[in-house]
Amino acid sequence: MMNIFYQSTRGGEKEVTPSRAILKGLACDGGLFMPDRIPKLDLSMRDLAGRSYQDTAYEVMKLFLTDFTEEELRSCIAGAYDDKFDTKAIAPLTKADGVYYLELFHGNTIAFKDMALSILPHLMTTAARKNHMDKEIVILTATSGDTGKAAMAGFADVPGTRIIVFYPKDGVSRVQELQMVTQKGDNTAVVAIHGNFDDAQTGVKQIFADREFAEELAEKGFVFSSANSINIGRLVPQVAYYVYAYCRLLDQGEIADGERINVTVPTGNFGNILAAYFAKHMGVPIDRLICASNDNKVLYDFFRTGTYDRKRDFLLTISPSMDILISSNLERLIYLSTGCDAERTAGLMADLTETGQYTADEDMRRQMEDFLGGFATEQEDREAIRKIYEDTGYVLDTHTGVAAAVYEKYRKDTGDDKKTVIASTASPYKFARSVMEAIGDGRLPEDEFEVIDLLCRISGTEIPKAVEEIRTAPVRHSRECSREDMKKTVKEILGM
């Protein structure tokens, strides 16, 4: 097996080992780490069909993380995908209304971020040992709602690490906020910023890019890393569940060997759907990658026009994890579409910073033809949730509802009736009030947990442990700051 090395999308770092790329998170020039090639799977879909999630994950991840030994990688996988998940399947498929929902919310924070953030602490601490890291790793993360809790749950009380999470004060659901502010762990810190997710994400990137601050940290015995989807240690584990989904369909006789499927993903920061693109180029028979946006439809407009333009109103919606105008992982697709031209990619990213937009040329757009953008309004999101519930009894969360609405429009517009997997990215209990409003089950009580109990009764499903735990959990984090004071706040938390 040939070694894979990583380089920055902007050219500032090359020949970086996988473990170093995971430790660094973001390249020193502000770029994202990309493998020097997307490897092909060693085994056929038929050979992988019937294997456990853990075995499938190993077969995928070993090809990207080539400086990890088999023992190290299998240990990381075993430590991540265990009884923290409430099903042995880890990522089960549920068929409803003719579509296969890939349920990525069975981990301990009931959102798809668990799929990667359950393993990232294991990968990172293994990487630290491999690279003789002698400093305390400070995980610095911005969240639109789910990454923060999943990252803290993964890193809580992990020796040699601290984690600081920034989230938009009024930009997450009540359950999301409670999950974060009640998080245990002596090494965890949560900060509500007065701004939106893009403000939080931009602030974190600026802190990472501050060389003087990095030197000051090093003198105090700290080094930054990231648990956001910009970390290649987040992206690689996500590839595994698309491989697994295809193999499950094949094993269950739902598709023929080699039959092409479509994949629809509710998308904000672009990492989840980019993982499906990687799976396709590893050899999974995926046809269209349908990128589903909410009313903040910056990605829809990009795939339609070729111009990425973040100069627009930021809208707060009932699918808050998708309320994003700067989709960080799109930079990786831009890099691939230029033929891995780092200088050109850096120029386009500079245009985005300086002017708020950039435009892909025709050659680049041809390289992106696997993707199709779509968007759903809040009303269409609600209608999809209500229709699927009324027709099948299956309850979607507000992000998966966007994907369902976009897919239905795509199917009607194109007549494409290929079997389709929709990434179901969160439990409906995480957004219970919005889900119940969509279903239209009368006047709702004020108390959030009474709404959750109502959802339990009408859906006939069990309230997840992650929700029951926060019902009475004490608030442990109450820190707030302005977006201009994020660096100052980090220093305070670290005692600098």
Short mmCIF file of C-alpha atoms in Angstrom, two decimals:
data_model
loop_
_atom_site.label_atom_id
_atom_site.label_comp_id
_atom_site.label_asym_id
_atom_site.label_seq_id
_atom_site.Cartn_x
_atom_site.Cartn_y
_atom_site.Cartn_z
CA MET A 1 0.00 0.00 0.00
CA MET A 2 1.48 3.32 -1.11
CA ASN A 3 1.78 6.10 1.45
CA ILE A 4 -0.46 9.10 1.08
CA PHE A 5 0.77 12.56 1.97
CA TYR A 6 -1.17 15.78 2.44
CA GLN A 7 -0.69 19.29 1.15
CA SER A 8 -2.36 22.63 1.72
CA THR A 9 -4.96 23.72 -0.81
CA ARG A 10 -3.06 27.03 -0.89
CA GLY A 11 0.42 25.58 -1.40
CA GLY A 12 2.12 26.55 1.83
CA GLU A 13 2.70 23.01 3.10
CA LYS A 14 3.49 19.81 1.21
CA GLU A 15 4.42 16.20 1.96
CA VAL A 16 2.68 16.29 5.35
CA THR A 17 2.03 12.90 6.93
CA PRO A 18 -1.60 12.00 7.75
CA SER A 19 -0.95 12.11 11.50
CA ARG A 20 0.65 15.57 11.27
CA ALA A 21 -2.25 16.83 9.14
CA ILE A 22 -4.71 15.63 11.79
CA LEU A 23 -2.72 17.29 14.58
CA LYS A 24 -2.44 20.61 12.76
CA GLY A 25 -6.06 20.77 11.60
CA LEU A 26 -5.50 23.86 9.45
CA ALA A 27 -2.41 24.46 7.31
CA CYS A 28 -0.11 27.34 8.27
CA ASP A 29 -1.19 29.35 5.19
CA GLY A 30 -4.87 29.07 6.10
CA GLY A 31 -5.49 26.33 3.55
CA LEU A 32 -7.03 22.91 4.13
CA PHE A 33 -5.11 19.66 3.95
CA MET A 34 -5.86 17.41 0.97
CA PRO A 35 -4.46 13.95 0.11
CA ASP A 36 -2.15 13.76 -2.87
CA ARG A 37 -4.72 11.42 -4.45
CA ILE A 38 -8.07 9.83 -3.64
CA PRO A 39 -7.23 6.12 -3.28
CA LYS A 40 -9.31 3.29 -4.76
CA LEU A 41 -10.86 0.72 -2.44
CA ASP A 42 -8.94 -2.56 -2.21
CA LEU A 43 -12.15 -4.59 -2.02
CA SER A 44 -15.24 -4.68 -4.21
CA MET A 45 -18.67 -3.63 -2.97
CA ARG A 46 -19.65 -7.31 -2.96
CA ASP A 47 -16.63 -8.18 -0.80
CA LEU A 48 -17.54 -5.40 1.65
CA ALA A 49 -21.26 -6.21 1.77
CA GLY A 50 -22.22 -7.82 5.06
CA ARG A 51 -19.21 -6.50 6.95
CA SER A 52 -19.61 -4.61 10.19
CA TYR A 53 -19.41 -0.84 10.31
CA GLN A 54 -16.08 -1.12 12.12
CA ASP A 55 -14.55 -3.35 9.41
CA THR A 56 -15.85 -1.10 6.64
CA ALA A 57 -14.43 1.97 8.37
CA TYR A 58 -11.04 0.29 8.63
CA GLU A 59 -10.99 -0.61 4.92
CA VAL A 60 -11.69 3.02 4.05
CA MET A 61 -9.56 4.81 6.61
CA LYS A 62 -6.42 2.69 6.20
CA LEU A 63 -6.11 4.04 2.64
CA PHE A 64 -6.02 7.68 3.79
CA LEU A 65 -4.18 7.33 7.11
CA THR A 66 -1.18 5.39 5.86
CA ASP A 67 1.20 6.21 8.71
CA PHE A 68 -1.15 4.58 11.27
CA THR A 69 -0.45 0.91 11.91
CA GLU A 70 -3.30 -1.58 11.59
CA GLU A 71 -3.26 -2.04 15.37
CA GLU A 72 -3.44 1.73 15.98
CA LEU A 73 -6.24 2.30 13.51
CA ARG A 74 -8.34 -0.67 14.60
CA SER A 75 -7.94 0.47 18.21
CA CYS A 76 -9.17 3.97 17.31
CA ILE A 77 -12.15 2.52 15.45
CA ALA A 78 -13.05 0.12 18.27
CA GLY A 79 -12.87 2.93 20.83
CA ALA A 80 -15.12 5.16 18.72
CA TYR A 81 -17.85 2.90 17.37
CA ASP A 82 -18.92 1.04 20.49
CA ASP A 83 -21.90 1.15 22.84
CA LYS A 84 -21.92 4.97 22.67
CA PHE A 85 -24.14 4.25 19.67
CA ASP A 86 -27.61 2.91 20.39
CA THR A 87 -27.55 0.42 17.49
CA LYS A 88 -24.97 -2.16 16.43
CA ALA A 89 -25.43 -1.02 12.83
CA ILE A 90 -23.96 2.38 13.91
CA ALA A 91 -25.47 4.01 10.77
CA PRO A 92 -28.67 2.12 9.87
CA LEU A 93 -30.73 2.65 6.73
CA THR A 94 -34.48 3.18 7.05
CA LYS A 95 -36.72 3.06 3.98
CA ALA A 96 -39.60 5.55 3.98
CA ASP A 97 -41.66 6.92 1.11
CA GLY A 98 -39.43 5.11 -1.41
CA VAL A 99 -36.19 6.69 -0.16
CA TYR A 100 -33.42 5.25 2.02
CA TYR A 101 -32.57 7.44 5.01
CA LEU A 102 -29.01 6.93 6.26
CA GLU A 103 -29.48 7.58 9.97
CA LEU A 104 -26.33 9.26 11.20
CA PHE A 105 -27.73 10.29 14.58
CA HIS A 106 -27.40 7.20 16.76
CA GLY A 107 -24.33 8.44 18.66
CA ASN A 108 -24.25 10.06 22.05
CA THR A 109 -25.14 13.58 20.88
CA ILE A 110 -27.80 12.48 18.31
CA ALA A 111 -26.31 14.23 15.27
CA PHE A 112 -24.14 13.15 12.35
CA LYS A 113 -21.11 14.90 13.81
CA ASP A 114 -20.79 11.94 16.20
CA MET A 115 -19.78 9.74 13.28
CA ALA A 116 -16.46 11.56 12.94
CA LEU A 117 -16.06 13.22 16.33
CA SER A 118 -16.29 9.92 18.18
CA ILE A 119 -13.06 8.85 16.51
CA LEU A 120 -11.19 12.15 16.15
CA PRO A 121 -9.93 12.22 19.79
CA HIS A 122 -8.55 8.69 19.34
CA LEU A 123 -6.88 9.65 16.05
CA MET A 124 -5.50 12.86 17.53
CA THR A 125 -4.04 11.36 20.70
CA THR A 126 -2.52 8.51 18.65
CA ALA A 127 -1.08 11.08 16.25
CA ALA A 128 0.35 13.05 19.17
CA ARG A 129 2.22 9.97 20.43
CA LYS A 130 3.47 9.16 16.92
CA ASN A 131 4.82 12.70 16.52
CA HIS A 132 6.26 12.96 20.07
CA MET A 133 3.99 15.90 20.87
CA ASP A 134 5.07 17.47 24.17
CA LYS A 135 2.49 20.27 24.33
CA GLU A 136 -1.11 20.31 25.48
CA ILE A 137 -3.44 20.27 22.46
CA VAL A 138 -6.06 23.02 22.51
CA ILE A 139 -9.02 22.13 20.31
CA LEU A 140 -10.54 25.38 19.07
CA THR A 141 -13.89 25.00 17.33
CA ALA A 142 -16.75 27.06 15.96
CA THR A 143 -20.14 25.37 15.81
CA SER A 144 -23.49 26.00 14.17
CA GLY A 145 -25.01 23.71 16.78
CA ASP A 146 -23.88 20.10 16.52
CA THR A 147 -20.08 20.04 16.13
CA GLY A 148 -19.55 21.76 19.48
CA LYS A 149 -21.39 19.22 21.59
CA ALA A 150 -20.05 16.23 19.66
CA ALA A 151 -16.48 17.53 19.91
CA MET A 152 -16.77 18.22 23.63
CA ALA A 153 -18.30 14.81 24.26
CA GLY A 154 -15.38 13.24 22.41
CA PHE A 155 -12.60 15.26 24.05
CA ALA A 156 -14.04 15.64 27.59
CA ASP A 157 -11.32 14.70 30.09
CA VAL A 158 -9.05 13.26 27.38
CA PRO A 159 -5.52 13.66 28.85
CA GLY A 160 -3.30 16.19 27.11
CA THR A 161 -6.18 18.11 25.54
CA ARG A 162 -8.43 21.09 26.16
CA ILE A 163 -11.41 22.12 24.06
CA ILE A 164 -12.93 25.58 23.56
CA VAL A 165 -16.18 25.88 21.58
CA PHE A 166 -17.72 29.09 20.22
CA TYR A 167 -21.37 29.12 19.16
CA PRO A 168 -23.78 31.88 17.99
CA LYS A 169 -25.83 32.96 21.01
CA ASP A 170 -29.23 33.04 19.29
CA GLY A 171 -28.42 30.79 16.36
CA VAL A 172 -28.93 27.26 17.74
CA SER A 173 -31.92 25.30 19.01
CA ARG A 174 -32.66 25.19 22.74
CA VAL A 175 -31.70 21.51 22.89
CA GLN A 176 -28.43 22.20 21.07
CA GLU A 177 -27.61 24.99 23.51
CA LEU A 178 -28.47 22.92 26.57
CA GLN A 179 -26.34 20.06 25.30
CA MET A 180 -23.35 22.39 25.13
CA VAL A 181 -23.77 24.46 28.30
CA THR A 182 -24.33 21.37 30.48
CA GLN A 183 -21.26 19.53 29.14
CA LYS A 184 -19.09 17.93 31.81
CA GLY A 185 -15.30 17.77 31.69
CA ASP A 186 -12.63 19.82 33.43
CA ASN A 187 -10.96 20.52 30.08
CA THR A 188 -14.08 21.89 28.33
CA ALA A 189 -15.14 25.51 27.77
CA VAL A 190 -18.14 26.88 25.88
CA VAL A 191 -18.56 30.49 24.77
CA ALA A 192 -21.65 32.11 23.24
CA ILE A 193 -20.63 34.86 20.83
CA HIS A 194 -22.76 37.85 19.92
CA GLY A 195 -22.89 37.13 16.20
CA ASN A 196 -23.69 34.35 13.76
CA PHE A 197 -21.89 31.12 12.86
CA ASP A 198 -19.86 32.73 10.10
CA ASP A 199 -18.56 35.25 12.66
CA ALA A 200 -17.54 32.39 14.95
CA GLN A 201 -15.92 30.41 12.14
CA THR A 202 -14.05 33.46 10.79
CA GLY A 203 -12.83 34.33 14.29
CA VAL A 204 -11.49 30.82 14.85
CA LYS A 205 -9.69 30.89 11.48
CA GLN A 206 -8.14 34.26 12.34
CA ILE A 207 -6.86 32.88 15.64
CA PHE A 208 -5.34 29.90 13.83
CA ALA A 209 -3.63 32.23 11.34
CA ASP A 210 -2.11 34.44 14.08
CA ARG A 211 1.57 33.42 14.09
CA GLU A 212 2.50 35.62 17.06
CA PHE A 213 -0.28 34.10 19.13
CA ALA A 214 0.88 30.61 18.14
CA GLU A 215 4.38 31.42 19.41
CA GLU A 216 2.95 32.82 22.64
CA LEU A 217 0.92 29.63 23.08
CA ALA A 218 3.95 27.44 22.44
CA GLU A 219 5.89 29.25 25.15
CA LYS A 220 3.07 28.42 27.57
CA GLY A 221 3.03 24.75 26.49
CA PHE A 222 -0.03 24.83 24.20
CA VAL A 223 -0.64 24.10 20.53
CA PHE A 224 -3.88 24.66 18.61
CA SER A 225 -5.76 22.09 16.59
CA SER A 226 -9.28 21.93 15.20
CA ALA A 227 -12.24 19.58 15.50
CA ASN A 228 -14.16 21.40 12.77
CA SER A 229 -14.79 19.71 9.45
CA ILE A 230 -11.73 21.54 8.10
CA ASN A 231 -9.68 18.82 9.90
CA ILE A 232 -8.94 15.92 7.56
CA GLY A 233 -9.46 13.66 10.59
CA ARG A 234 -13.13 14.66 10.39
CA LEU A 235 -13.54 14.18 6.65
CA VAL A 236 -11.96 10.72 6.30
CA PRO A 237 -14.26 8.95 8.82
CA GLN A 238 -17.28 10.44 7.06
CA VAL A 239 -16.33 8.72 3.81
CA ALA A 240 -16.82 5.37 5.54
CA TYR A 241 -20.56 5.69 6.08
CA TYR A 242 -21.30 6.24 2.39
CA VAL A 243 -19.34 3.11 1.52
CA TYR A 244 -21.22 1.28 4.28
CA ALA A 245 -24.61 2.55 3.07
CA TYR A 246 -24.07 1.21 -0.45
CA CYS A 247 -22.88 -2.12 0.90
CA ARG A 248 -25.92 -2.37 3.19
CA LEU A 249 -28.26 -1.81 0.25
CA LEU A 250 -26.39 -4.48 -1.69
CA ASP A 251 -26.37 -6.94 1.21
CA GLN A 252 -30.11 -6.46 1.77
CA GLY A 253 -30.90 -7.06 -1.91
CA GLU A 254 -32.21 -3.52 -2.42
CA ILE A 255 -29.82 -2.89 -5.31
CA ALA A 256 -27.87 -5.00 -7.80
CA ASP A 257 -24.07 -5.11 -7.65
CA GLY A 258 -22.79 -2.10 -9.59
CA GLU A 259 -26.17 -0.34 -9.68
CA ARG A 260 -25.69 3.41 -9.44
CA ILE A 261 -27.48 5.35 -6.71
CA ASN A 262 -27.99 9.04 -5.98
CA VAL A 263 -27.06 10.66 -2.67
CA THR A 264 -28.78 13.74 -1.22
CA VAL A 265 -27.16 15.62 1.65
CA PRO A 266 -28.43 18.63 3.64
CA THR A 267 -25.43 20.87 3.40
CA GLY A 268 -23.97 23.87 5.19
CA ASN A 269 -20.20 23.62 5.53
CA PHE A 270 -19.93 21.12 2.62
CA GLY A 271 -17.92 18.47 4.48
CA ASN A 272 -20.63 15.81 4.62
CA ILE A 273 -21.39 15.86 0.89
CA LEU A 274 -17.68 16.13 0.05
CA ALA A 275 -17.20 12.82 1.89
CA ALA A 276 -19.77 11.27 -0.48
CA TYR A 277 -17.76 12.65 -3.41
CA PHE A 278 -14.64 10.98 -2.01
CA ALA A 279 -16.57 7.71 -1.67
CA LYS A 280 -17.65 7.94 -5.29
CA HIS A 281 -14.09 8.45 -6.46
CA MET A 282 -12.92 5.53 -4.31
CA GLY A 283 -15.20 3.30 -6.39
CA VAL A 284 -18.69 3.45 -4.85
CA PRO A 285 -21.27 3.51 -7.70
CA ILE A 286 -22.77 6.91 -6.91
CA ASP A 287 -24.28 8.99 -9.71
CA ARG A 288 -25.61 12.41 -8.69
CA LEU A 289 -24.60 14.21 -5.50
CA ILE A 290 -27.57 16.43 -4.68
CA CYS A 291 -26.51 19.33 -2.47
CA ALA A 292 -29.54 20.49 -0.46
CA SER A 293 -29.53 24.03 0.96
CA ASN A 294 -32.01 25.97 3.08
CA ASP A 295 -32.94 29.62 2.53
CA ASN A 296 -29.24 30.52 2.99
CA LYS A 297 -28.74 29.11 -0.50
CA VAL A 298 -25.18 30.21 -1.22
CA LEU A 299 -24.22 26.72 -2.45
CA TYR A 300 -27.32 26.39 -4.63
CA ASP A 301 -26.48 29.70 -6.30
CA PHE A 302 -22.86 28.64 -6.73
CA PHE A 303 -23.67 25.39 -8.53
CA ARG A 304 -26.27 27.20 -10.64
CA THR A 305 -24.16 30.20 -11.68
CA GLY A 306 -20.52 29.36 -10.94
CA THR A 307 -20.20 32.42 -8.69
CA TYR A 308 -19.81 32.00 -4.94
CA ASP A 309 -21.17 35.16 -3.34
CA ARG A 310 -21.45 35.51 0.42
CA LYS A 311 -22.63 39.13 0.18
CA ARG A 312 -26.24 38.51 1.19
CA ASP A 313 -28.48 38.62 4.22
CA PHE A 314 -27.82 35.89 6.79
CA LEU A 315 -31.10 34.17 7.59
CA LEU A 316 -31.92 32.31 10.80
CA THR A 317 -34.00 29.26 9.92
CA ILE A 318 -35.50 26.14 11.53
CA SER A 319 -32.48 24.21 10.18
CA PRO A 320 -29.81 26.19 12.06
CA SER A 321 -26.87 23.86 11.42
CA MET A 322 -27.17 24.86 7.75
CA ASP A 323 -27.33 28.60 8.43
CA ILE A 324 -23.93 29.22 6.85
CA LEU A 325 -22.70 31.60 4.15
CA ILE A 326 -19.02 30.55 4.13
CA SER A 327 -18.83 26.84 3.33
CA SER A 328 -15.26 26.08 4.36
CA ASN A 329 -14.95 22.63 2.81
CA LEU A 330 -15.93 23.91 -0.62
CA GLU A 331 -12.30 25.06 -0.84
CA ARG A 332 -11.31 21.39 -1.17
CA LEU A 333 -13.60 20.95 -4.18
CA ILE A 334 -12.31 24.20 -5.69
CA TYR A 335 -8.77 22.86 -5.32
CA LEU A 336 -9.68 19.59 -7.06
CA SER A 337 -11.55 21.43 -9.82
CA THR A 338 -8.44 23.50 -10.66
CA GLY A 339 -6.42 20.32 -11.15
CA CYS A 340 -4.92 20.75 -7.65
CA ASP A 341 -3.53 24.17 -8.55
CA ALA A 342 -2.75 25.60 -5.11
CA GLU A 343 -1.76 29.05 -6.39
CA ARG A 344 -5.03 29.44 -8.23
CA THR A 345 -7.03 28.17 -5.27
CA ALA A 346 -5.26 30.63 -2.96
CA GLY A 347 -6.15 33.44 -5.37
CA LEU A 348 -9.84 32.52 -5.38
CA MET A 349 -9.89 32.31 -1.58
CA ALA A 350 -8.22 35.73 -1.41
CA ASP A 351 -10.97 37.06 -3.70
CA LEU A 352 -13.56 35.69 -1.28
CA THR A 353 -11.88 37.43 1.66
CA GLU A 354 -11.33 40.73 -0.15
CA THR A 355 -14.47 41.05 -2.29
CA GLY A 356 -16.88 38.51 -0.79
CA GLN A 357 -17.06 36.41 -3.94
CA TYR A 358 -15.22 34.41 -6.58
CA THR A 359 -16.19 32.76 -9.87
CA ALA A 360 -15.31 29.30 -11.15
CA ASP A 361 -14.50 29.13 -14.87
CA GLU A 362 -16.05 26.64 -17.29
CA ASP A 363 -13.26 24.07 -16.92
CA MET A 364 -13.69 24.12 -13.14
CA ARG A 365 -17.44 23.78 -13.44
CA ARG A 366 -17.05 20.75 -15.69
CA GLN A 367 -14.98 19.13 -12.94
CA MET A 368 -17.91 19.66 -10.54
CA GLU A 369 -20.60 18.03 -12.68
CA ASP A 370 -21.11 15.27 -10.08
CA PHE A 371 -22.91 17.89 -7.98
CA LEU A 372 -26.34 19.40 -8.39
CA GLY A 373 -27.59 22.15 -6.12
CA GLY A 374 -31.12 22.51 -4.80
CA PHE A 375 -32.79 24.45 -2.01
CA ALA A 376 -35.95 24.31 0.03
CA THR A 377 -37.74 27.15 1.78
CA GLU A 378 -38.83 26.81 5.40
CA GLN A 379 -42.36 26.14 4.22
CA GLU A 380 -41.19 23.39 1.88
CA ASP A 381 -39.12 21.92 4.71
CA ARG A 382 -42.18 21.82 7.00
CA GLU A 383 -44.37 20.35 4.26
CA ALA A 384 -41.85 17.54 3.62
CA ILE A 385 -41.72 16.67 7.34
CA ARG A 386 -45.51 16.66 7.59
CA LYS A 387 -46.10 14.65 4.39
CA ILE A 388 -43.61 11.92 5.24
CA TYR A 389 -45.00 11.65 8.75
CA GLU A 390 -48.61 11.46 7.53
CA ASP A 391 -47.78 8.98 4.76
CA THR A 392 -45.40 6.70 6.65
CA GLY A 393 -45.27 7.61 10.35
CA TYR A 394 -41.52 8.34 9.96
CA VAL A 395 -40.35 11.61 11.56
CA LEU A 396 -37.56 13.72 10.07
CA ASP A 397 -35.61 16.50 11.70
CA THR A 398 -35.61 19.94 10.08
CA HIS A 399 -32.32 19.43 8.23
CA THR A 400 -33.25 16.07 6.78
CA GLY A 401 -36.58 17.68 5.84
CA VAL A 402 -34.68 20.14 3.64
CA ALA A 403 -32.95 17.24 1.90
CA ALA A 404 -36.25 15.37 1.43
CA ALA A 405 -37.91 18.44 -0.09
CA VAL A 406 -34.97 19.11 -2.42
CA TYR A 407 -34.83 15.47 -3.52
CA GLU A 408 -38.56 15.39 -4.30
CA LYS A 409 -38.21 18.51 -6.46
CA TYR A 410 -35.20 16.97 -8.21
CA ARG A 411 -37.09 13.73 -8.92
CA LYS A 412 -40.09 15.57 -10.35
CA ASP A 413 -37.96 17.93 -12.45
CA THR A 414 -35.68 15.25 -13.93
CA GLY A 415 -37.65 12.02 -13.85
CA ASP A 416 -34.54 10.39 -12.37
CA ASP A 417 -35.87 7.48 -10.31
CA LYS A 418 -32.57 5.90 -9.27
CA LYS A 419 -32.53 4.52 -5.75
CA THR A 420 -31.56 7.40 -3.48
CA VAL A 421 -29.89 7.64 -0.08
CA ILE A 422 -30.64 10.77 1.94
CA ALA A 423 -28.22 11.59 4.74
CA SER A 424 -30.37 11.98 7.86
CA THR A 425 -28.19 14.24 9.92
CA ALA A 426 -29.95 14.66 13.27
CA SER A 427 -32.59 13.16 15.50
CA PRO A 428 -35.93 14.97 15.34
CA TYR A 429 -35.69 15.27 19.14
CA LYS A 430 -32.89 17.79 18.68
CA PHE A 431 -35.36 20.17 17.00
CA ALA A 432 -38.57 18.93 18.60
CA ARG A 433 -40.48 22.22 18.60
CA SER A 434 -39.87 22.94 14.92
CA VAL A 435 -40.69 19.34 14.03
CA MET A 436 -43.94 19.40 16.01
CA GLU A 437 -44.91 22.74 14.46
CA ALA A 438 -44.32 21.19 11.03
CA ILE A 439 -46.43 18.14 11.81
CA GLY A 440 -49.13 20.56 12.94
CA ASP A 441 -50.13 18.81 16.11
CA GLY A 442 -52.09 21.69 17.64
CA ARG A 443 -50.93 24.38 20.08
CA LEU A 444 -47.61 23.48 21.70
CA PRO A 445 -46.68 23.92 25.37
CA GLU A 446 -44.08 26.51 26.34
CA ASP A 447 -41.78 24.03 28.06
CA GLU A 448 -39.29 22.45 25.64
CA PHE A 449 -39.35 19.10 27.38
CA GLU A 450 -43.13 18.91 27.28
CA VAL A 451 -42.81 19.31 23.49
CA ILE A 452 -40.24 16.51 23.48
CA ASP A 453 -42.63 14.28 25.43
CA LEU A 454 -45.34 15.08 22.89
CA LEU A 455 -43.05 14.11 20.01
CA CYS A 456 -42.33 10.84 21.81
CA ARG A 457 -46.06 10.06 22.02
CA ILE A 458 -46.94 10.87 18.42
CA SER A 459 -43.87 9.19 16.89
CA GLY A 460 -43.88 6.08 19.05
CA THR A 461 -40.10 6.36 19.42
CA GLU A 462 -37.99 6.44 22.54
CA ILE A 463 -36.58 9.75 23.76
CA PRO A 464 -32.81 9.53 23.23
CA LYS A 465 -30.58 9.30 26.27
CA ALA A 466 -28.77 12.47 25.14
CA VAL A 467 -32.02 14.44 25.53
CA GLU A 468 -33.08 12.85 28.82
CA GLU A 469 -29.69 13.69 30.31
CA ILE A 470 -30.06 17.44 29.78
CA ARG A 471 -33.59 17.55 31.22
CA THR A 472 -32.22 18.10 34.72
CA ALA A 473 -28.50 18.69 34.10
CA PRO A 474 -27.01 21.83 35.69
CA VAL A 475 -25.67 24.60 33.46
CA ARG A 476 -21.86 24.57 33.70
CA HIS A 477 -20.91 27.14 31.05
CA SER A 478 -22.26 30.69 30.88
CA ARG A 479 -19.43 32.65 29.27
CA GLU A 480 -20.29 35.09 26.45
CA CYS A 481 -18.18 37.44 24.33
CA SER A 482 -18.30 39.69 21.30
CA ARG A 483 -16.83 38.40 18.04
CA GLU A 484 -14.00 40.93 18.43
CA ASP A 485 -13.01 39.46 21.82
CA MET A 486 -12.64 35.80 20.86
CA LYS A 487 -8.84 35.79 21.09
CA LYS A 488 -8.93 37.59 24.44
CA THR A 489 -11.46 35.02 25.69
CA VAL A 490 -9.24 32.11 24.61
CA LYS A 491 -6.35 33.61 26.57
CA GLU A 492 -8.54 34.01 29.66
CA ILE A 493 -9.70 30.38 29.46
CA LEU A 494 -6.12 29.14 29.13
CA GLY A 495 -4.96 31.35 32.00
CA MET A 496 -2.59 33.37 29.85
#
